[in-house]
Tab-separated table of C-alpha atoms in Angstrom:
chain	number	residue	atom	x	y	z
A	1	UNK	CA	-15.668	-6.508	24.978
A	2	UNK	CA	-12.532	-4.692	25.963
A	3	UNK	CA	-9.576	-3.893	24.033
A	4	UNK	CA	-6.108	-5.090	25.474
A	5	UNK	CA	-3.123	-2.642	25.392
A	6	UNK	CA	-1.257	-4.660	23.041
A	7	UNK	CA	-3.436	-5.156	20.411
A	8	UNK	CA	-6.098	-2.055	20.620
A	9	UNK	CA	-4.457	-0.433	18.082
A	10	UNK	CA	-4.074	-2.929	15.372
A	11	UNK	CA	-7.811	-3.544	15.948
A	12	UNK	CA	-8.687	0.016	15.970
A	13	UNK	CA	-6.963	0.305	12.826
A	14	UNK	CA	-8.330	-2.597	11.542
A	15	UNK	CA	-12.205	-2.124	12.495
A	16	UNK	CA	-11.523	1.792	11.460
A	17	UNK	CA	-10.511	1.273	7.755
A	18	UNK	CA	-13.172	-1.578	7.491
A	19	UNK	CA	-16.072	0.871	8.434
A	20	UNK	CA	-13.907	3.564	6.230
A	21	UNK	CA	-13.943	1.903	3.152
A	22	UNK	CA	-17.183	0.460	3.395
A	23	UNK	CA	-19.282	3.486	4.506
A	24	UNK	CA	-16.701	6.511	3.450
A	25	UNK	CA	-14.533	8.470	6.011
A	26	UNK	CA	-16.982	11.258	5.717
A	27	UNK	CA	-19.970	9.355	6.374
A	28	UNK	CA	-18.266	6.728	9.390
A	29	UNK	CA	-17.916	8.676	12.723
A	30	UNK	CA	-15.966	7.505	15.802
A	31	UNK	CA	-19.488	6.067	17.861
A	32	UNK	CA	-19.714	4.027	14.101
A	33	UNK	CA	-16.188	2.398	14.669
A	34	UNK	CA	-16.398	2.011	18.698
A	35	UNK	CA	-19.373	0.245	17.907
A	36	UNK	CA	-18.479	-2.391	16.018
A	37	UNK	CA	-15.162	-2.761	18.205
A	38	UNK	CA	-17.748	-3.328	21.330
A	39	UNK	CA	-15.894	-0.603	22.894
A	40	UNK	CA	-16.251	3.169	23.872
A	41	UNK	CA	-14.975	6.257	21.924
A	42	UNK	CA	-12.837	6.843	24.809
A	43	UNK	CA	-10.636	3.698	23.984
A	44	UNK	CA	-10.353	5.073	20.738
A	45	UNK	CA	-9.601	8.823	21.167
A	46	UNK	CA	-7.246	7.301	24.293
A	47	UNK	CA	-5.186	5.968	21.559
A	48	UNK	CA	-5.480	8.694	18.343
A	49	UNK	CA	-6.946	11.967	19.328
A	50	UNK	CA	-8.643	12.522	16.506
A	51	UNK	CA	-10.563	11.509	13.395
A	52	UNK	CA	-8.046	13.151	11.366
A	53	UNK	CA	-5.485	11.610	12.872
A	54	UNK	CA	-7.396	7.840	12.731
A	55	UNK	CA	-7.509	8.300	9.099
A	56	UNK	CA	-3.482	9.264	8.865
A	57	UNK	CA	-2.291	6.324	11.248
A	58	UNK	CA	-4.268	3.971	8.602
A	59	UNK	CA	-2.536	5.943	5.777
A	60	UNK	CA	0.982	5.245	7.282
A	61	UNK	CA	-0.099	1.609	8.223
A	62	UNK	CA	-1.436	0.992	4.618
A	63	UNK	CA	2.095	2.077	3.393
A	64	UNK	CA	4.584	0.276	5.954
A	65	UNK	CA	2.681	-3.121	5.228
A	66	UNK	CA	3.146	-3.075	1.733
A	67	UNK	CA	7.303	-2.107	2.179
A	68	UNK	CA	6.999	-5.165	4.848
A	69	UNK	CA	5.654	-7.642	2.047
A	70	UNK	CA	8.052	-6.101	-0.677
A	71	UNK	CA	11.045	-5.507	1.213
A	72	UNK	CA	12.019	-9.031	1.459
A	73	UNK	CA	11.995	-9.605	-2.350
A	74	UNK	CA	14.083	-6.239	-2.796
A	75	UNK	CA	16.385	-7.206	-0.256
A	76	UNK	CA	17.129	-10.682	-2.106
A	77	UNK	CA	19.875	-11.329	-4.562
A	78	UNK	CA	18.596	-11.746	-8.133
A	79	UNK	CA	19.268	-10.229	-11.414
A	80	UNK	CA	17.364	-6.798	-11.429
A	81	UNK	CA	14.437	-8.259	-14.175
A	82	UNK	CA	13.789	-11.188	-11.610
A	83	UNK	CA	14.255	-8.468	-8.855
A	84	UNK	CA	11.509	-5.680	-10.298
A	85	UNK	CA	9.144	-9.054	-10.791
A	86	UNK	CA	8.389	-10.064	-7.663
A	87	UNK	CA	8.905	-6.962	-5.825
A	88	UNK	CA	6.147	-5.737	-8.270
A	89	UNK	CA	3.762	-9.292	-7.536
A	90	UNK	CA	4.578	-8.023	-3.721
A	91	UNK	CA	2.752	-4.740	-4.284
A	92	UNK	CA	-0.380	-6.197	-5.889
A	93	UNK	CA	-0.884	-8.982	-3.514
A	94	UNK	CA	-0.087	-6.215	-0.492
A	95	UNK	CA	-3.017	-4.200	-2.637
A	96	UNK	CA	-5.564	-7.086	-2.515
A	97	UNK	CA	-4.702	-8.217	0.778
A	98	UNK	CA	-5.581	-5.086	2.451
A	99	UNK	CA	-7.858	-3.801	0.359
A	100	UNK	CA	-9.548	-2.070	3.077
A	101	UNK	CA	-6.799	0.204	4.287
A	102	UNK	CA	-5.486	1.125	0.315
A	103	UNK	CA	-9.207	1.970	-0.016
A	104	UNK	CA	-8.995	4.664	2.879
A	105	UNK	CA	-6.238	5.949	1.110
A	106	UNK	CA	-7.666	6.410	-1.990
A	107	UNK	CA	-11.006	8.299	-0.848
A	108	UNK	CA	-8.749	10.467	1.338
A	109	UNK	CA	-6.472	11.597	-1.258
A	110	UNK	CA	-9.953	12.368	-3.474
A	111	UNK	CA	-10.891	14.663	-0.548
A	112	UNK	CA	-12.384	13.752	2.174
A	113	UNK	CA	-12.604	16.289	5.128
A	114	UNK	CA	-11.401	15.071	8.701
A	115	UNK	CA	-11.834	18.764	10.160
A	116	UNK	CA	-8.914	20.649	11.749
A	117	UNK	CA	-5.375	19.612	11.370
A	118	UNK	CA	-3.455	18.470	15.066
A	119	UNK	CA	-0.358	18.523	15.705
A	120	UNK	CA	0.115	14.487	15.674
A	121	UNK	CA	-1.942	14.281	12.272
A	122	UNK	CA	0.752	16.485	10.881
A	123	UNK	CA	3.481	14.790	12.173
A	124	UNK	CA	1.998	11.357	11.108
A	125	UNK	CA	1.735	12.902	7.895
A	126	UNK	CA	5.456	13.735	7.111
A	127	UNK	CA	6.349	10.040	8.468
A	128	UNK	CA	3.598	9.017	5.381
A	129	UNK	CA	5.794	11.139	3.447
A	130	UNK	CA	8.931	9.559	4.704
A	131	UNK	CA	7.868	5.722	4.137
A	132	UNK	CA	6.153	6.656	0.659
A	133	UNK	CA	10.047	7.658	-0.447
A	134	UNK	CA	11.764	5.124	1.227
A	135	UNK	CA	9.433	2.527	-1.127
A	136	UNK	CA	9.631	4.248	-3.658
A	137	UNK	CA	13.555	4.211	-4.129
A	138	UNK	CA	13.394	0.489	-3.225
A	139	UNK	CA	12.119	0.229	-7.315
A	140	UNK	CA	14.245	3.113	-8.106
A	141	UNK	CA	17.363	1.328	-6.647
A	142	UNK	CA	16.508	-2.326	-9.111
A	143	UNK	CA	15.490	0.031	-12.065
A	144	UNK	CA	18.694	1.638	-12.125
A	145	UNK	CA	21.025	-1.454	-11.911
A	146	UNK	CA	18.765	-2.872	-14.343
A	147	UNK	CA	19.350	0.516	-16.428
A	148	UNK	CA	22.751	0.122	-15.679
A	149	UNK	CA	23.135	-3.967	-16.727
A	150	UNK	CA	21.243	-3.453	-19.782
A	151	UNK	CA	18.713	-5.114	-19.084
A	152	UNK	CA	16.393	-2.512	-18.522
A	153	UNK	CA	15.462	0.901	-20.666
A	154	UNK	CA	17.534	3.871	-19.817
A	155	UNK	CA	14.114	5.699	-18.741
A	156	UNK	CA	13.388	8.560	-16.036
A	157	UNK	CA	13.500	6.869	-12.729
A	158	UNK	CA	10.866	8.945	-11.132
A	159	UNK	CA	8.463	8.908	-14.155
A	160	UNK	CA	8.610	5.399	-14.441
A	161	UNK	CA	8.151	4.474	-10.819
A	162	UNK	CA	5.411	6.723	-10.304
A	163	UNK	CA	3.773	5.544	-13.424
A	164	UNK	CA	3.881	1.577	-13.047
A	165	UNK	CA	2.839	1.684	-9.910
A	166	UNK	CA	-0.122	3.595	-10.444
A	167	UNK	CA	-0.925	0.342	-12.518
A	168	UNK	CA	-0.473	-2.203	-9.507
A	169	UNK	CA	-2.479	0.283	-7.804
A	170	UNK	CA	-5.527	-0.610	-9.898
A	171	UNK	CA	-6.959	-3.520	-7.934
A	172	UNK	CA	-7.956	-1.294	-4.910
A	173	UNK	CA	-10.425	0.067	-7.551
A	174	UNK	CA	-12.001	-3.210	-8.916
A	175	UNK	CA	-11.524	-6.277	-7.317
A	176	UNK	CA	-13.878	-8.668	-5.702
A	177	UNK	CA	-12.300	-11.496	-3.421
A	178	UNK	CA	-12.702	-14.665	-5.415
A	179	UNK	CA	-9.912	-17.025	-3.423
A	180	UNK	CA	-6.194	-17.469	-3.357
A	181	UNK	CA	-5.971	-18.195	-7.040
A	182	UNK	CA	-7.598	-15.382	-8.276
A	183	UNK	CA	-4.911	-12.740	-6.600
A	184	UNK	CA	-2.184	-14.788	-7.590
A	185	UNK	CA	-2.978	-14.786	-11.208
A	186	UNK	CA	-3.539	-11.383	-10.695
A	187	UNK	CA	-0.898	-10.142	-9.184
A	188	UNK	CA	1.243	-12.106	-12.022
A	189	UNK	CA	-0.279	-10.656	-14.764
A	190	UNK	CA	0.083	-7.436	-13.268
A	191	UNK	CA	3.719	-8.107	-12.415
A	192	UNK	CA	4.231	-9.289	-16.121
A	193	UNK	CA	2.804	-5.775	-17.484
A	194	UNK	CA	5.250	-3.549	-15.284
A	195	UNK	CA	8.091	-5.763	-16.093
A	196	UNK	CA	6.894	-5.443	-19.912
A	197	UNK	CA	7.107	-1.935	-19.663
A	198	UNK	CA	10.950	-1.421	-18.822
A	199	UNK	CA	12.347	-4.162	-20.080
A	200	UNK	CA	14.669	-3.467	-23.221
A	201	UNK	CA	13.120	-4.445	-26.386
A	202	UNK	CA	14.948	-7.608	-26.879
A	203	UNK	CA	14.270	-9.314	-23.288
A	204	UNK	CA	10.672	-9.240	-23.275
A	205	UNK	CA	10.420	-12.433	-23.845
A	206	UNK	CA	11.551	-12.332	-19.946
A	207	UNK	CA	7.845	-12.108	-18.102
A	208	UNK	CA	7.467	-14.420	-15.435
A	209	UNK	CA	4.874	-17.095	-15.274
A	210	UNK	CA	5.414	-18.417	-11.612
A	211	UNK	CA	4.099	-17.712	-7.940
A	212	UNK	CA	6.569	-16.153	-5.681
């Protein structure tokens, strides 16, 4: 099986944070993922030179799919409550979705070792650093109109951020595919508990109960 231009490195990717987060980085080596690809390890290392660098390209991916499933809900007009909601529901479906590549993430930022740091691994890492900011002021941008309208609690911005979505992280740590249903109800409850947690006192009674 080859590997066209145009799409060898979404498969790479793809095959790479399946084996990953099945097998751990440590324990998956580049024959493991050009293997189940059908391919060589030269199709892979012709594309990221190294392991290290593999592991950071599925990093930055994991990060620019969820802005590209959130974005459009930030970038719609609705009060900052309805706003937070479904930009929120975004991030948990984004979690379950991929599962694979948030699950990379997470056993890479526990410490596993990829060997010597290149050049491009470094530089992929600062454009992780980049996109992780750029999401992350998406929330801080509805929090602080919401701050602003009264409709949410005059809280720290980065705190708060930081904090809730450590909690829509949480499925990439315990969840089992059980159909389209499941990860909507999910990601709704989910959605409902961040939303809970900076709304004002008297407008929690605002929770959401539908699908996006």
């Amino acid at each position: 099986m080859s590997l066209g231009a145009k799409t060898a490195k979404p498969r790479i990717l793809d095959a790479a944070a399946t084996a990953f987060a099945t097998h751990g980085v440590d324990q998956t080596s580049i024959d493991d993922i050009a293997r189940a690809l059908g391919a060589t390890k030269g199709k892979i290392y012709h594309h990221f030179g190294s392991k290290g660098e593999l592991v950071c390209a599925i990093r930055k991916h994991s990060v620019q799919l969820t802005i590209d499933r959130v974005r459009p809900y930030f970038e719609a007009q609705n009060p900052p409550p309805e706003k937070f909601h479904a930009m929120a529901q975004a991030h948990v479906i984004a979690m379950i979705s991929e599962l694979a590549y948030h699950r990379v993430v997470v056993e890479e930022m526990r410490g596993s070792g990829t060997g010597r740091i290149t050049d491009s691994e470094r530089q992929l890492r600062v454009e992780i650093t980049t996109l992780q900011s750029e999401y992350e002021d998406m929330f801080r941008n509805v929090l602080a109109k919401g701050i602003s309208s009264g409709a949410f609690q005059d809280q720290d911005l980065s705190v708060t951020v930081r904090s809730f979505l450590m909690m829509l992280h949480a499925p990439i740590y315990w969840y089992k595919p059980r159909g389209p249903e499941n990860c909507q109800t999910i990601a709704n409850h989910l959605a409902n508990m961040a939303l809970g947690a900076v709304l004002v006192t008297d407008s929690k009674t605002c929770t959401v109960t539908h699908g996006d």
